[in-house]
Amino acid sequence: MNSAGSIEVAAACDVLAIAAHRDDVEQTCGGTLLRMASRGLRTAILDLTRGEAGTRGTAGDREREANEAARILGVGWRDALDLPDGAIENTLENRIKIVRVLRRLRPRVVILPYWQARHPDHSIVAALGYEACFLSGLARVEADAAPHRPFKIVYASLYADVRPSFVVDITAFIEQRHAALMAYRSQYTNQAAGSGLFVPEEEIRERTFAEARHYGLLAGVKYGEPFIQKEVGLVDDLTLIPVLSI
Ligand SMILES: [Zn+2]
C-alpha cells in the first residue's frame, strides 16, 4: 500500500523493448537486453507485427523463432500484437493496444526504434510508441487499468546513421546476441527464397559484428549498441564520467 491507500502493482518488467518486427530487437538492442538481464533486471519484448508479409517463412515459423530468441536473450516476457506488417499506422486504436501492455508490464525504461528509418514501420513505431507511453500515464484513458508512464524512453539507433547519445557495452554478450538472431532460421539460413534480397548467412555475422565493433570503438570498448535519448544527461561526479576524451 502506498500513502494514497491504493495497492502498488508489482512491475512485471524493468526494461521493455518495443519493435515493429520480430527480429528487430535481436539486431538493434539484443546485447543490451542481455546485459540488463545479467544485472538482475527483468526484460521484455513487444513486437507489434507477426511477420505475415515476410518473403521467407510463415508467421507461425516466426513465432516459434521469436520465442527461441527470447529464451536466448533471457527475457521474461515476449508477445506480438496484430498490427499489419508493412502498414503500421499511428492510430488511437493502436496506441491503446500498447497502453494495455505498458500498464500490465509497468516498465521503468522503454526502448523504441529511432525515428528516422529506411523502413516506414520503424519510424512510425518511434512515434506510436512514444505517444502510447504518454497516453499510458493519463488516468482518463482506459480507466480500468492503473496509469503508468515509463520514466525513460531511449531510441535504438543502429539502423540509422546518427551519432548516438550513448553506447551500451555488449562485448560479453556478442556471441549470445548473434545466436538469438540466428534463431530466426526461416529468415537467415541460406535458401532459394529471397536469395537476391537477403544477405548470405556467412555475411550476417561479419556485418553485425562490424557494426557492433564500430559503436564499441566510439565508446572505447570492443562491441557496443548505440542509443539516442532526447533529453540531456545528468552528471553527479565529473571524475566518474566514462569514455576517454583524448
Ligand atoms: Zn524491422
Short mmCIF file of C-alpha atoms and ligand atoms in Angstrom, two decimals:
data_model
loop_
_atom_site.label_atom_id
_atom_site.label_comp_id
_atom_site.label_asym_id
_atom_site.label_seq_id
_atom_site.Cartn_x
_atom_site.Cartn_y
_atom_site.Cartn_z
CA MET A 1 0.00 0.00 0.00
CA ASN A 2 1.27 3.46 -0.76
CA SER A 3 0.37 6.63 1.12
CA ALA A 4 -2.70 7.16 -1.08
CA GLY A 5 -4.04 3.80 0.04
CA SER A 6 -4.00 2.12 -3.34
CA ILE A 7 -2.27 -1.21 -3.91
CA GLU A 8 1.05 -0.94 -5.69
CA VAL A 9 1.06 -3.14 -8.73
CA ALA A 10 4.24 -5.20 -8.86
CA ALA A 11 6.20 -4.37 -12.04
CA ALA A 12 6.38 -7.24 -14.47
CA CYS A 13 9.48 -5.82 -16.13
CA ASP A 14 12.10 -3.10 -15.73
CA VAL A 15 13.05 -2.70 -19.40
CA LEU A 16 10.62 -3.17 -22.31
CA ALA A 17 11.81 -3.13 -25.93
CA ILE A 18 9.04 -2.31 -28.43
CA ALA A 19 9.74 -3.10 -32.08
CA ALA A 20 7.92 -3.22 -35.39
CA HIS A 21 9.05 -6.69 -36.45
CA ARG A 22 10.17 -9.92 -34.93
CA ASP A 23 14.00 -9.96 -35.16
CA ASP A 24 14.36 -6.14 -34.97
CA VAL A 25 15.25 -6.26 -31.28
CA GLU A 26 17.81 -9.02 -31.88
CA GLN A 27 19.61 -6.69 -34.30
CA THR A 28 19.35 -3.34 -32.52
CA CYS A 29 19.36 -3.96 -28.75
CA GLY A 30 19.62 -7.69 -28.05
CA GLY A 31 23.03 -7.29 -26.44
CA THR A 32 21.67 -4.54 -24.21
CA LEU A 33 18.76 -6.74 -23.10
CA LEU A 34 21.27 -9.49 -22.28
CA ARG A 35 23.40 -7.07 -20.30
CA MET A 36 20.39 -5.75 -18.36
CA ALA A 37 19.25 -9.30 -17.57
CA SER A 38 22.75 -10.11 -16.32
CA ARG A 39 22.36 -7.22 -13.86
CA GLY A 40 19.21 -8.83 -12.47
CA LEU A 41 16.77 -6.56 -14.30
CA ARG A 42 13.59 -8.00 -15.75
CA THR A 43 13.40 -7.52 -19.51
CA ALA A 44 10.56 -7.88 -22.01
CA ILE A 45 9.90 -7.54 -25.74
CA LEU A 46 6.74 -6.40 -27.52
CA ASP A 47 6.76 -6.94 -31.28
CA LEU A 48 3.93 -5.04 -32.96
CA THR A 49 3.52 -7.30 -36.02
CA ARG A 50 3.63 -11.03 -36.60
CA GLY A 51 5.66 -11.08 -39.80
CA GLU A 52 2.97 -12.25 -42.21
CA ALA A 53 4.33 -10.07 -45.06
CA GLY A 54 7.86 -11.50 -44.98
CA THR A 55 9.44 -13.02 -48.08
CA ARG A 56 10.62 -16.02 -46.11
CA GLY A 57 8.86 -18.22 -43.55
CA THR A 58 5.33 -18.05 -42.17
CA ALA A 59 4.02 -16.06 -39.19
CA GLY A 60 3.97 -19.41 -37.32
CA ASP A 61 7.66 -20.01 -38.09
CA ARG A 62 8.47 -16.54 -36.86
CA GLU A 63 6.54 -17.03 -33.63
CA ARG A 64 8.48 -20.18 -32.78
CA GLU A 65 11.74 -18.49 -33.71
CA ALA A 66 10.89 -15.36 -31.70
CA ASN A 67 10.22 -17.49 -28.64
CA GLU A 68 13.54 -19.29 -29.07
CA ALA A 69 15.33 -15.95 -29.50
CA ALA A 70 13.61 -14.63 -26.34
CA ARG A 71 14.90 -17.64 -24.42
CA ILE A 72 18.46 -16.97 -25.64
CA LEU A 73 18.13 -13.27 -24.73
CA GLY A 74 16.91 -14.18 -21.24
CA VAL A 75 13.76 -12.04 -21.46
CA GLY A 76 10.94 -12.85 -19.06
CA TRP A 77 8.09 -11.87 -21.38
CA ARG A 78 7.58 -11.58 -25.11
CA ASP A 79 4.42 -11.12 -27.13
CA ALA A 80 3.32 -9.78 -30.50
CA LEU A 81 0.38 -7.54 -31.38
CA ASP A 82 -1.59 -7.97 -34.59
CA LEU A 83 -0.71 -4.73 -36.41
CA PRO A 84 -0.31 -5.20 -40.19
CA ASP A 85 3.29 -5.95 -41.21
CA GLY A 86 4.46 -3.24 -43.59
CA ALA A 87 1.48 -0.97 -42.89
CA ILE A 88 1.73 0.05 -39.22
CA GLU A 89 -0.23 3.23 -38.51
CA ASN A 90 -0.10 5.59 -35.55
CA THR A 91 -3.80 5.46 -34.67
CA LEU A 92 -5.57 5.85 -31.33
CA GLU A 93 -6.64 2.19 -31.54
CA ASN A 94 -3.01 1.08 -31.92
CA ARG A 95 -1.79 3.40 -29.17
CA ILE A 96 -4.38 1.90 -26.82
CA LYS A 97 -3.21 -1.64 -27.65
CA ILE A 98 0.27 -0.63 -26.50
CA VAL A 99 -1.08 1.23 -23.43
CA ARG A 100 -2.64 -2.03 -22.24
CA VAL A 101 0.77 -3.74 -22.39
CA LEU A 102 2.56 -0.81 -20.71
CA ARG A 103 0.09 -0.83 -17.83
CA ARG A 104 0.42 -4.55 -17.38
CA LEU A 105 4.23 -4.70 -17.52
CA ARG A 106 4.89 -1.24 -15.95
CA PRO A 107 8.45 -0.83 -17.32
CA ARG A 108 10.76 1.88 -15.99
CA VAL A 109 12.59 2.03 -19.34
CA VAL A 110 11.16 1.62 -22.84
CA ILE A 111 13.39 1.06 -25.86
CA LEU A 112 11.91 2.25 -29.19
CA PRO A 113 13.33 2.30 -32.74
CA TYR A 114 14.99 5.57 -33.81
CA TRP A 115 12.57 7.95 -35.52
CA GLN A 116 14.36 8.23 -38.86
CA ALA A 117 14.50 4.94 -40.73
CA ARG A 118 14.51 3.40 -44.19
CA HIS A 119 11.61 1.11 -43.30
CA PRO A 120 8.47 3.21 -42.65
CA ASP A 121 7.27 0.78 -39.94
CA HIS A 122 10.35 1.63 -37.84
CA SER A 123 9.88 5.40 -37.93
CA ILE A 124 6.14 5.06 -37.27
CA VAL A 125 6.80 2.85 -34.23
CA ALA A 126 9.07 5.55 -32.78
CA ALA A 127 6.13 7.99 -32.73
CA LEU A 128 3.47 5.40 -31.98
CA GLY A 129 5.44 4.02 -29.03
CA TYR A 130 6.23 7.47 -27.63
CA GLU A 131 2.60 8.56 -27.80
CA ALA A 132 1.45 5.29 -26.21
CA CYS A 133 3.89 5.91 -23.31
CA PHE A 134 2.37 9.36 -22.86
CA LEU A 135 -1.24 8.15 -23.03
CA SER A 136 -0.46 5.34 -20.61
CA GLY A 137 0.13 7.94 -17.91
CA LEU A 138 -3.31 9.53 -18.31
CA ALA A 139 -5.91 8.29 -15.83
CA ARG A 140 -8.84 9.03 -18.13
CA VAL A 141 -7.53 6.69 -20.87
CA GLU A 142 -8.74 3.09 -20.48
CA ALA A 143 -9.65 3.83 -16.88
CA ASP A 144 -9.99 0.17 -15.84
CA ALA A 145 -6.18 -0.21 -15.62
CA ALA A 146 -3.95 1.88 -13.34
CA PRO A 147 -2.00 4.55 -15.27
CA HIS A 148 1.71 4.01 -15.77
CA ARG A 149 4.23 6.19 -17.57
CA PRO A 150 7.77 4.89 -18.14
CA PHE A 151 10.49 7.03 -16.56
CA LYS A 152 12.84 6.80 -19.53
CA ILE A 153 12.50 6.32 -23.27
CA VAL A 154 15.59 5.57 -25.34
CA TYR A 155 15.81 5.02 -29.09
CA ALA A 156 17.85 2.16 -30.56
CA SER A 157 19.67 3.84 -33.45
CA LEU A 158 21.65 1.01 -35.02
CA TYR A 159 19.70 1.17 -38.30
CA ALA A 160 20.25 4.94 -38.56
CA ASP A 161 23.39 6.83 -39.50
CA VAL A 162 23.33 9.15 -36.49
CA ARG A 163 25.76 9.83 -33.66
CA PRO A 164 24.47 8.04 -30.56
CA SER A 165 23.88 9.75 -27.21
CA PHE A 166 25.43 6.73 -25.52
CA VAL A 167 26.60 3.20 -26.23
CA VAL A 168 25.97 0.08 -24.16
CA ASP A 169 28.98 -2.24 -23.87
CA ILE A 170 27.80 -5.63 -25.16
CA THR A 171 31.25 -7.20 -25.51
CA ALA A 172 30.44 -10.05 -23.11
CA PHE A 173 27.17 -10.79 -24.92
CA ILE A 174 28.01 -10.51 -28.62
CA GLU A 175 28.00 -14.26 -29.30
CA GLN A 176 24.73 -14.75 -27.41
CA ARG A 177 23.16 -11.87 -29.33
CA HIS A 178 24.27 -13.47 -32.58
CA ALA A 179 22.77 -16.80 -31.51
CA ALA A 180 19.46 -15.02 -30.82
CA LEU A 181 19.45 -13.52 -34.31
CA MET A 182 20.30 -16.84 -35.92
CA ALA A 183 17.36 -18.43 -34.07
CA TYR A 184 15.34 -16.96 -36.97
CA ARG A 185 16.30 -19.88 -39.15
CA SER A 186 13.47 -19.25 -41.62
CA GLN A 187 14.95 -15.79 -42.28
CA TYR A 188 18.69 -16.18 -42.15
CA THR A 189 19.72 -19.65 -43.18
CA ASN A 190 20.74 -19.84 -46.82
CA GLN A 191 17.83 -20.78 -49.09
CA ALA A 192 16.49 -20.05 -52.56
CA ALA A 193 13.54 -17.86 -51.50
CA GLY A 194 14.60 -14.24 -51.38
CA SER A 195 18.26 -15.05 -52.10
CA GLY A 196 18.56 -11.88 -54.18
CA LEU A 197 17.15 -9.83 -51.30
CA PHE A 198 18.77 -11.33 -48.22
CA VAL A 199 22.37 -11.17 -47.11
CA PRO A 200 24.04 -14.62 -47.15
CA GLU A 201 24.27 -16.29 -43.74
CA GLU A 202 28.09 -16.04 -43.65
CA GLU A 203 27.95 -12.31 -44.12
CA ILE A 204 25.39 -11.64 -41.41
CA ARG A 205 27.92 -12.41 -38.71
CA GLU A 206 30.57 -10.23 -40.33
CA ARG A 207 28.20 -7.29 -40.83
CA THR A 208 26.57 -7.35 -37.39
CA PHE A 209 29.91 -7.79 -35.61
CA ALA A 210 31.42 -4.94 -37.67
CA GLU A 211 28.55 -2.61 -36.72
CA ALA A 212 28.90 -3.55 -33.06
CA ARG A 213 32.68 -3.02 -33.31
CA HIS A 214 32.16 0.44 -34.82
CA TYR A 215 29.91 1.57 -31.96
CA GLY A 216 32.12 -0.14 -29.41
CA LEU A 217 35.14 1.81 -30.71
CA LEU A 218 33.28 5.11 -30.27
CA ALA A 219 32.93 4.30 -26.57
CA GLY A 220 36.33 2.67 -26.03
CA VAL A 221 35.05 -0.89 -25.69
CA LYS A 222 35.10 -3.82 -28.11
CA TYR A 223 31.42 -4.23 -29.07
CA GLY A 224 28.58 -1.80 -28.43
CA GLU A 225 24.97 -0.94 -29.25
CA PRO A 226 24.03 2.72 -29.93
CA PHE A 227 21.12 4.67 -28.43
CA ILE A 228 19.71 8.19 -28.67
CA GLN A 229 17.97 9.97 -25.82
CA LYS A 230 16.14 13.24 -26.46
CA GLU A 231 16.78 14.74 -23.02
CA VAL A 232 20.19 15.80 -21.68
CA GLY A 233 22.28 13.63 -19.38
CA LEU A 234 22.78 14.49 -15.70
CA VAL A 235 26.17 14.12 -14.00
CA ASP A 236 26.87 13.71 -10.31
CA ASP A 237 30.68 13.38 -10.30
CA LEU A 238 32.83 14.66 -13.18
CA THR A 239 35.58 12.18 -12.30
CA LEU A 240 33.30 9.21 -12.96
CA ILE A 241 32.07 10.12 -16.46
CA PRO A 242 33.03 7.17 -18.68
CA VAL A 243 34.66 7.21 -22.16
CA LEU A 244 38.18 8.58 -22.70
CA SER A 245 38.36 12.07 -24.26
CA ILE A 246 41.89 12.05 -25.75
ZN ZN B 1 12.06 -4.21 -38.77
#
